[in-house]
XYZ file of C-alpha atoms in Angstrom:
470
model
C 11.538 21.651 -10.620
C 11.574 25.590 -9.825
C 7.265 26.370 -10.378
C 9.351 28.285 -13.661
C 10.414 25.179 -14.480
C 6.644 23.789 -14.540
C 5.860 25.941 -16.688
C 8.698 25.873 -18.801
C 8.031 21.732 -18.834
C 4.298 22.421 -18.996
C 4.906 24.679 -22.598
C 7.579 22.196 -24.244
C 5.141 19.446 -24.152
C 1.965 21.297 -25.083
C -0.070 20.755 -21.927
C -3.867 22.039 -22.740
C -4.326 21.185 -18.923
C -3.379 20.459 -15.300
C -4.617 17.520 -13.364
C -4.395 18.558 -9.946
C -4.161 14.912 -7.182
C -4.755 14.570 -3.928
C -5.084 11.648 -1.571
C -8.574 11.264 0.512
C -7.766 9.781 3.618
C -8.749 5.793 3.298
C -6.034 6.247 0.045
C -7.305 7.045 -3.013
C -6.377 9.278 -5.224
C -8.601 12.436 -6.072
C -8.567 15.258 -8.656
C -9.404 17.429 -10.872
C -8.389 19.663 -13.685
C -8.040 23.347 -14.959
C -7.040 25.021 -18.300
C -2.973 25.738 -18.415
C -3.644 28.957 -18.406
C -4.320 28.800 -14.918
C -1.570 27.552 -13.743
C 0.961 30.415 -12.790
C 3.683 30.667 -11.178
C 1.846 32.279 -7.844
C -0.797 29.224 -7.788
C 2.051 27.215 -6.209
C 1.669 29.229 -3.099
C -1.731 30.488 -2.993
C -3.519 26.997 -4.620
C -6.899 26.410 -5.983
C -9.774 25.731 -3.475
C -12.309 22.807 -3.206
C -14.750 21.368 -0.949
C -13.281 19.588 1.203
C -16.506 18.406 3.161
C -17.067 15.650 0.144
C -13.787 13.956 0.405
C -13.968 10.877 2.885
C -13.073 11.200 6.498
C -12.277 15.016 6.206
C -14.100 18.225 7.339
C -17.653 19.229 7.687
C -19.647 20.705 5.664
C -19.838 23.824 7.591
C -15.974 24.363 7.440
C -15.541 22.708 4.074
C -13.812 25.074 2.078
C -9.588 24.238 1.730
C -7.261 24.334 -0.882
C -4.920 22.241 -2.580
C -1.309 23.411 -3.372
C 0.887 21.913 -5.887
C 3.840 20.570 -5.305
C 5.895 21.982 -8.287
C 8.571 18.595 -7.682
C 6.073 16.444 -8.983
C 5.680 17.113 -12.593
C 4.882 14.936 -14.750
C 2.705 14.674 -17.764
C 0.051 12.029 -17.541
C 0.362 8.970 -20.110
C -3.495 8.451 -19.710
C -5.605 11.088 -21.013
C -6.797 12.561 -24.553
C -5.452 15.788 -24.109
C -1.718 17.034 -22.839
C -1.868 17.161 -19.070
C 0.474 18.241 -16.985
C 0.426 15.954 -13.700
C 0.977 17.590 -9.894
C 0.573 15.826 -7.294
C -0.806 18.111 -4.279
C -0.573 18.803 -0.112
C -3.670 20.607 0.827
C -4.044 23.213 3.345
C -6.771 25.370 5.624
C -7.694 28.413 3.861
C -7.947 30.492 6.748
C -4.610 29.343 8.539
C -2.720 28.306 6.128
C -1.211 25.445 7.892
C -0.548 21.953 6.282
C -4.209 19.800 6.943
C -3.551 17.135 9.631
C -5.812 14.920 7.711
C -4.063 15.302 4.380
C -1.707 11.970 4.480
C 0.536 13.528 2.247
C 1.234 15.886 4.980
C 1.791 13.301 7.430
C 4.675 11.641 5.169
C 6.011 14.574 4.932
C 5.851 15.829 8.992
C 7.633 11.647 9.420
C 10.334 12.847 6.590
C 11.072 16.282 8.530
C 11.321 14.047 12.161
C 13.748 11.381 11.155
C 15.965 14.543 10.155
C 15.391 16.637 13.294
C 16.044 13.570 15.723
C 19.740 13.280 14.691
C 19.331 9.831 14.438
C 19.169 9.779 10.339
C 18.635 12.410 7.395
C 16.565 9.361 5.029
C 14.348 6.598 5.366
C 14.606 4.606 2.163
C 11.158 2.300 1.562
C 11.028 -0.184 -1.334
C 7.288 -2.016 -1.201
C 6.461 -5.318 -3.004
C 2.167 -4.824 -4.059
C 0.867 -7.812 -5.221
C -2.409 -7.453 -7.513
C -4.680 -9.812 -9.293
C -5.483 -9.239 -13.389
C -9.255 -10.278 -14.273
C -11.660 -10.527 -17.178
C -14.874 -9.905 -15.331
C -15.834 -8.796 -11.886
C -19.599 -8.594 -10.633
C -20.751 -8.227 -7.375
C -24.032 -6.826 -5.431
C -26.096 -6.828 -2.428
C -28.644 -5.508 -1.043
C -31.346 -6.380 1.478
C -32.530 -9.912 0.008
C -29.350 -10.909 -1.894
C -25.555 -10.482 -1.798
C -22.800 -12.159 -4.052
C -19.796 -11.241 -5.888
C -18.294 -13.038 -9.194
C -14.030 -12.999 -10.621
C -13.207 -14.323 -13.760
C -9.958 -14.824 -15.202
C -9.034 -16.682 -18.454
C -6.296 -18.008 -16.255
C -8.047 -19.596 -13.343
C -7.635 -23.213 -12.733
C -11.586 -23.633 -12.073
C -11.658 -22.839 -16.638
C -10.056 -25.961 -16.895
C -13.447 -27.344 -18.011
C -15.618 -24.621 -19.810
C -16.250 -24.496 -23.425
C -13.418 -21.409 -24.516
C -14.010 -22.759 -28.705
C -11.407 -23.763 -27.869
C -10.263 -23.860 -24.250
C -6.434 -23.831 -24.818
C -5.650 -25.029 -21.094
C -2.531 -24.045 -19.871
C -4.206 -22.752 -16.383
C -1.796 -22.703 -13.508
C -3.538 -24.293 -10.352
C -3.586 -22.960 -6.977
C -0.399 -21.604 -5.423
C 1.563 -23.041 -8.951
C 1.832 -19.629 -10.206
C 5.280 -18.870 -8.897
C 6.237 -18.944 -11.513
C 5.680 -20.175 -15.319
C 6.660 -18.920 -18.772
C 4.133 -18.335 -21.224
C 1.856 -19.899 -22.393
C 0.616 -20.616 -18.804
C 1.643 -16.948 -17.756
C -0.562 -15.237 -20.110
C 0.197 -11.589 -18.801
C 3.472 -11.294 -19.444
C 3.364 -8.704 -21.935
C 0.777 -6.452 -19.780
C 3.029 -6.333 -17.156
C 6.059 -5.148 -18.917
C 3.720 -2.534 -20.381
C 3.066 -1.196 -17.001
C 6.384 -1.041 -16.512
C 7.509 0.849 -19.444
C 4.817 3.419 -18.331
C 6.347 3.482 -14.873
C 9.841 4.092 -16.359
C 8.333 6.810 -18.489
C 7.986 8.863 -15.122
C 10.796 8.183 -13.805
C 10.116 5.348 -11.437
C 13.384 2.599 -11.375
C 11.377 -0.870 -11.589
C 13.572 -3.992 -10.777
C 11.204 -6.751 -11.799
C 7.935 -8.075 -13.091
C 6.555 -11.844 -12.573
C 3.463 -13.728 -11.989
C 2.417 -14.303 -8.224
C 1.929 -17.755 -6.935
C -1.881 -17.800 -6.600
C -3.682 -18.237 -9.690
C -5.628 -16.400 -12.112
C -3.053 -13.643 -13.024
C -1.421 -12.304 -9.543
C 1.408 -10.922 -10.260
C 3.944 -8.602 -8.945
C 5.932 -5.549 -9.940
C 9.078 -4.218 -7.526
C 9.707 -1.164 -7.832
C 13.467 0.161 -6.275
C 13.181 1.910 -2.872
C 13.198 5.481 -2.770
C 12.996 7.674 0.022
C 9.533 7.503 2.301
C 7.474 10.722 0.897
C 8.792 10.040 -2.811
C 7.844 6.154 -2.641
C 4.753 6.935 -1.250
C 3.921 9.289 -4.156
C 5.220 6.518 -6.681
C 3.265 4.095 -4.881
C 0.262 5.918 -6.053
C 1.413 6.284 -9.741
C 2.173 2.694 -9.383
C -1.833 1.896 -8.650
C -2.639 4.430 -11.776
C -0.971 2.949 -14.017
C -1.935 -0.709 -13.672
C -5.180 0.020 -13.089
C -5.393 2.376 -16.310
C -2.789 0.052 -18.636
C -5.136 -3.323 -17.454
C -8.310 -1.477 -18.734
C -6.819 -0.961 -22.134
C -6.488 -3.939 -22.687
C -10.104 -4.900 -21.531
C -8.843 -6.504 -18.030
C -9.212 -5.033 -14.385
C -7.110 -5.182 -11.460
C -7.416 -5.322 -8.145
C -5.297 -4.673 -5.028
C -7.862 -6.589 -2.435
C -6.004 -8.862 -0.141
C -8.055 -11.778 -0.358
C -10.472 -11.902 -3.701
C -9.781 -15.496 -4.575
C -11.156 -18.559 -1.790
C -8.589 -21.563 -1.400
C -5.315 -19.561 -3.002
C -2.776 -16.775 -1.391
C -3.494 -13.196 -1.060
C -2.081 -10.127 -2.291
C 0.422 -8.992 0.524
C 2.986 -5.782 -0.185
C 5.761 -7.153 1.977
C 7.639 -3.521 2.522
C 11.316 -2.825 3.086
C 13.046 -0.280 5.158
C 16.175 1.075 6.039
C 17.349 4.130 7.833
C 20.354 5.933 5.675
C 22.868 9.484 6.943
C 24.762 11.712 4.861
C 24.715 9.010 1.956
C 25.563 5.759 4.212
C 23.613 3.008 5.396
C 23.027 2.519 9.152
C 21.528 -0.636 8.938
C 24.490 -2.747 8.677
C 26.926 -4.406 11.439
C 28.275 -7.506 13.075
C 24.761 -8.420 15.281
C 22.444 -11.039 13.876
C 22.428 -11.034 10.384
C 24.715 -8.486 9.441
C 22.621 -5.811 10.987
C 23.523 -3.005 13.596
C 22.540 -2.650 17.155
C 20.450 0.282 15.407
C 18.337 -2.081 13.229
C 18.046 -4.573 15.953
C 16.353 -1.911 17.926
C 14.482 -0.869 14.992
C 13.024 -4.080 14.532
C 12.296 -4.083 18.366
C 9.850 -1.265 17.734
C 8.136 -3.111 15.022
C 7.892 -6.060 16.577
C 6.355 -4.071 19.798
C 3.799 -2.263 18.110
C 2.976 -4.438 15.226
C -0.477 -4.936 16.182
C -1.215 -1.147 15.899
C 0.094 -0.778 13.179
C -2.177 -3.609 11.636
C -4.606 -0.890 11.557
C -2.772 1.429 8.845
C -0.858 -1.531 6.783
C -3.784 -4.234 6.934
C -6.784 -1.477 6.819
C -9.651 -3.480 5.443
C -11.555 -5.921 6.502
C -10.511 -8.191 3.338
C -7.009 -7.912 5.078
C -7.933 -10.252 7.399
C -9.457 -12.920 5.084
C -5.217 -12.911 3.811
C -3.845 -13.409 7.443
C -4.332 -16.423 8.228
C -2.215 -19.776 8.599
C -1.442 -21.515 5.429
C -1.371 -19.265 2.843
C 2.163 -17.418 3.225
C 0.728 -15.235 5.132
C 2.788 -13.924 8.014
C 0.989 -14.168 10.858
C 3.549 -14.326 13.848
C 5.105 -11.286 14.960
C 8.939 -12.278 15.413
C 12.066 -11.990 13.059
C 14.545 -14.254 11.258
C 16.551 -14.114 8.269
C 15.884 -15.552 4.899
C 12.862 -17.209 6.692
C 9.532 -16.272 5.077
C 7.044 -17.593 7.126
C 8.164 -14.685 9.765
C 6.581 -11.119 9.844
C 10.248 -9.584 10.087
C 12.213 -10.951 7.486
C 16.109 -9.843 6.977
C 16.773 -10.392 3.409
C 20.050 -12.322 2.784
C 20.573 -11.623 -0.997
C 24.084 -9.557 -0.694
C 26.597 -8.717 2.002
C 26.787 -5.241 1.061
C 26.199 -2.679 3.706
C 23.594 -1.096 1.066
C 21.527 -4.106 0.847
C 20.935 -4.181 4.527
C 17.431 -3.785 5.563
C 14.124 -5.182 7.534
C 11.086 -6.455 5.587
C 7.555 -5.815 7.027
C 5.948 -8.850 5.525
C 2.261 -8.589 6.550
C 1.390 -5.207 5.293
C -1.058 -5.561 2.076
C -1.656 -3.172 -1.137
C -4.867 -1.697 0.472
C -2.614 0.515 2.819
C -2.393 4.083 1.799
C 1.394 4.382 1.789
C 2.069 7.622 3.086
C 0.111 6.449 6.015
C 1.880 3.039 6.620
C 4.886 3.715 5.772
C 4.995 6.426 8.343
C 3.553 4.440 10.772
C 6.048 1.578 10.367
C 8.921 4.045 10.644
C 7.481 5.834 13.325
C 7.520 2.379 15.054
C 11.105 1.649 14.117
C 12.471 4.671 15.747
C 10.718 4.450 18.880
C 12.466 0.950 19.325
C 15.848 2.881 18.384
C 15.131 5.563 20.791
C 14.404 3.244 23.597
C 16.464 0.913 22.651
C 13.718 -1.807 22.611
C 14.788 -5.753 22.368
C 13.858 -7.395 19.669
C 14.268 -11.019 21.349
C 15.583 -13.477 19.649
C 15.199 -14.626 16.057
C 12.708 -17.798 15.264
C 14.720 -19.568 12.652
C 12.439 -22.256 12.199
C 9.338 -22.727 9.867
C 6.985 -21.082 11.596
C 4.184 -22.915 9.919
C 5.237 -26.201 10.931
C 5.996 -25.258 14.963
C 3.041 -26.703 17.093
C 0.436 -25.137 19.105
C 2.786 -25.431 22.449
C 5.959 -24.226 20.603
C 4.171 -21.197 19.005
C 2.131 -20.030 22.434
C 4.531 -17.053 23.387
C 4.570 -15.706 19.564
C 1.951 -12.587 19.179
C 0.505 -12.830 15.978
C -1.299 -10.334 13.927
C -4.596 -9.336 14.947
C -7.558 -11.679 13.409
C -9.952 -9.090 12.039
C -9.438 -5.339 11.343
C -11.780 -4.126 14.713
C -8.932 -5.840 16.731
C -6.570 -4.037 14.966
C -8.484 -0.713 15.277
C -8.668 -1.634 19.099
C -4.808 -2.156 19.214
C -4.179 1.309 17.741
C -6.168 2.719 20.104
C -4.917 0.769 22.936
C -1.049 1.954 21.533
C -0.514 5.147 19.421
C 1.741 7.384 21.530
C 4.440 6.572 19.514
C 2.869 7.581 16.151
C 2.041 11.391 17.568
C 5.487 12.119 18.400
C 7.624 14.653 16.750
C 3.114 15.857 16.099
C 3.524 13.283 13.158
C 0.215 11.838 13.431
C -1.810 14.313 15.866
C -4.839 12.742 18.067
C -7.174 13.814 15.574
C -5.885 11.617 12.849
C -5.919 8.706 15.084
C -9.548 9.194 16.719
C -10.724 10.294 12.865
C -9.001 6.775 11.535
C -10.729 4.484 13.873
C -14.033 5.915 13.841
C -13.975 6.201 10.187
C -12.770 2.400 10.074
C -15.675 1.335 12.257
C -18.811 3.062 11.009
C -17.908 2.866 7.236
C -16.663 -0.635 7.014
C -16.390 -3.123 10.359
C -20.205 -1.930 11.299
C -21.744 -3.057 7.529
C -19.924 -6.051 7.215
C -21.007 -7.148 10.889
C -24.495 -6.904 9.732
C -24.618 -8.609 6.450
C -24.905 -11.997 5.948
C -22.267 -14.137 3.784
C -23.553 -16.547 0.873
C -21.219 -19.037 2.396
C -23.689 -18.707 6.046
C -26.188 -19.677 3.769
C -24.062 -22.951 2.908
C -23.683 -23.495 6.561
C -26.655 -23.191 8.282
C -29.477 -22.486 5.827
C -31.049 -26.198 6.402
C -30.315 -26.239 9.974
């Protein structure tokens, strides 16, 4: 839409307001809101300003004034709130410049869009994620100096089996036997479509819903790949909606990797494929129907993986979900068909369309614009230097022993190794000025003091269980 046409949209469905959204820069969503009457057609160029010194990991708070400019494409009007609102989804910029913020992650989707085009090498870089989530009834947790503990229910979890429901209807699918069941042991079945209905309501092409394999309501919704800045955008409706559609109906949801002991995590295995003027580039006569291009591709991905750990696995939850056993992909190499490897080439069709690499150790804590830039990023440095991917490990990688798997990299084991990788190997993420020095030194420090430094100090409950009586 023309910022007209906003308007235009914003009068034929009686918006009262505009809820203005931003991303911070771990990866949620801000915002806030102003009458529609100030919303004109000039605020799409000069913005509305904020303070930019309380949103995490951005400026300080004597240079905290910046301002947030719609983007008049994004329109939407939000199924959530009271009122009519119309929906824009924002970049934000320095008041006194005027540039694009290098902070701002939307921007940095956006600079990875605008370098795939300029290198010749393609026009589109199609991403289609698969988040994973977990449904609850009740989540507590707490600590503090003398205590520390957190609490998930779920009227689906096989450890309900035995408590007094008056009555307890059973029907409980046990660990990893969620993949998957028709009602009544899938209980969610109708929340799910509801999300989707919601997502279809903004446009967003959904290709399926279905329980995940873990118990306790995982599940999964897929939506259809779209082009990198647009998918990350829809990734972030995707999060509002479940989130907002589960508390309706009095659950919660959460995207954490690992909040369940002794079942899988929540992974967002991620697909991408490089596309110019309309045709797929990804397809040829090399191992499993790709081209030399995606070979090379993967050879990128498979070089840097452990950097880029740090922006698709950025918690330190991530690493409680990558670890052997739990479908997890932990070793860096690539097969097809074979999910126990962290490149996966998906053999579902023949068609040159269909032909793509999956990232399968990314999880739903990533903010997208920020991953999925990085794994592109990634991909065409092993295009542009024409990196080897070696060959494919068609075998199940879980079952190899310790002397067969000893020249196989695997993903880092906790999120400060990751951080360390990334800034042991980032020069490929700051070409084309995509991700600038700044955003990488900002990242990592950020990382450390807000979340590996607290969780290296506190104790665990299970430490208590271990040693307490020693």
């Amino acid at each position: 839409m023309s910022p007209k046409e906003v308007l235009d949209y914003a009068k034929k469905h009686d918006a009262v307001m505009v809820d203005l959204k931003f991303m911070d820069f771990p990866g949620m969503w801000q915002h806030f809101q102003v009458p529609i009457s100030e919303l004109e057609e000039d605020s799409f160029e000069d913005g509305y300003g904020f303070d930019g010194s309380s949103i995490r990991g951005w400026q300080p708070i004597h240079a905290s004034d910046m301002l947030v400019i719609p983007d008049p494409a994004t329109a939407v009007m939000d199924p959530f709130t009271q009122y009519p609102t119309l929906s824009l989804i924002c970049n934000i910029y320095d008041p006194i410049t005027h540039e694009a913020y290098t902070r701002d992650p939307r921007n940095i989707a956006r600079k990875c869009e605008a370098y795939i085009k300029s290198s010749g090498l393609a026009d589109t870089a199609f991403i289609g994620p698969e988040a994973e989530f977990f449904i609850f009834d009740d989540v507590r947790f707490d600590t503090d100096a003398q205590h520390g503990f957190y609490y998930v229910d779920s009227i689906e979890g096989t450890w309900n089996t035995g408590r007094d429901e008056k009555p307890n209807l059973a029907y409980k699918p046990r660990h990893k036997e969620g993949y998957f069941p028709v009602a009544p042991t899938d209980k969610f079945n109708d929340i799910r479509t509801e999300m989707v209905l919601e997502m279809q309501k903004l446009g967003i092409a959904v290709e399926a819903q279905h329980h995940e394999v873990a118990t306790a309501g995982q599940a999964e919704i897929d939506m259809r790949f779209a082009p990198l800045l647009k998918m990350s955008d829809q990734l972030m409706w995707f999060k509002y909606i479940i989130k907002n559609v589960a508390v309706k109906h009095g659950k919660t949801v959460t995207f954490m990797p690992k909040p369940v002991f002794g079942d899988n995590g929540s992974g967002m295995h991620t697909h991408s494929s490089l596309w110019k003027d309309g045709k797929p580039l990804f397809a040829g006569d090399q191992y499993g129907g790709l081209s030399e291009m995606a070979m090379h591709y993967m050879g990128g991905i498979i070089k840097h993986a452990k950097a880029l750990c740090a922006f698709t696995n950025p918690t330190t939850n991530s690493y409680r979900r990558l670890v052997p056993g739990y479908e997890a992909p932990i070793n860096i190499a690539y097969s097809s068909r074979n999910r126990s490897a962290a490149l996966r080439i998906p053999m579902y069709s023949d068609s040159p369309k269909s032909k793509r690499m999956e990232c399968r150790f990314p999880d739903p804590m990533a903010n997208g614009y920020l991953a999925f830039s990085a794994i592109v990023m990634a991909g065409v440095d092993g295009i542009r230097n024409r990196i080897d991917p070696g060959e494919p490990l068609d075998k199940d990688i879980y079952g190899l022993s310790p002397e067969e798997l000893k020249d196989v990299p695997n993903t880092p084991f906790s999120l400060e190794e990751a951080l360390q990788s990334l800034a042991d190997d980032h020069e490929f993420l700051l070409t084309g000025d995509v991700f600038t020095q700044d955003v990488i030194d900002t990242w990592i420090e950020y990382k450390t003091d807000a979340e590996v430094k607290p969780n290296r100090l506190r104790p665990t409950p299970h430490e208590f269980e271990l040693y307490f009586d020693l």
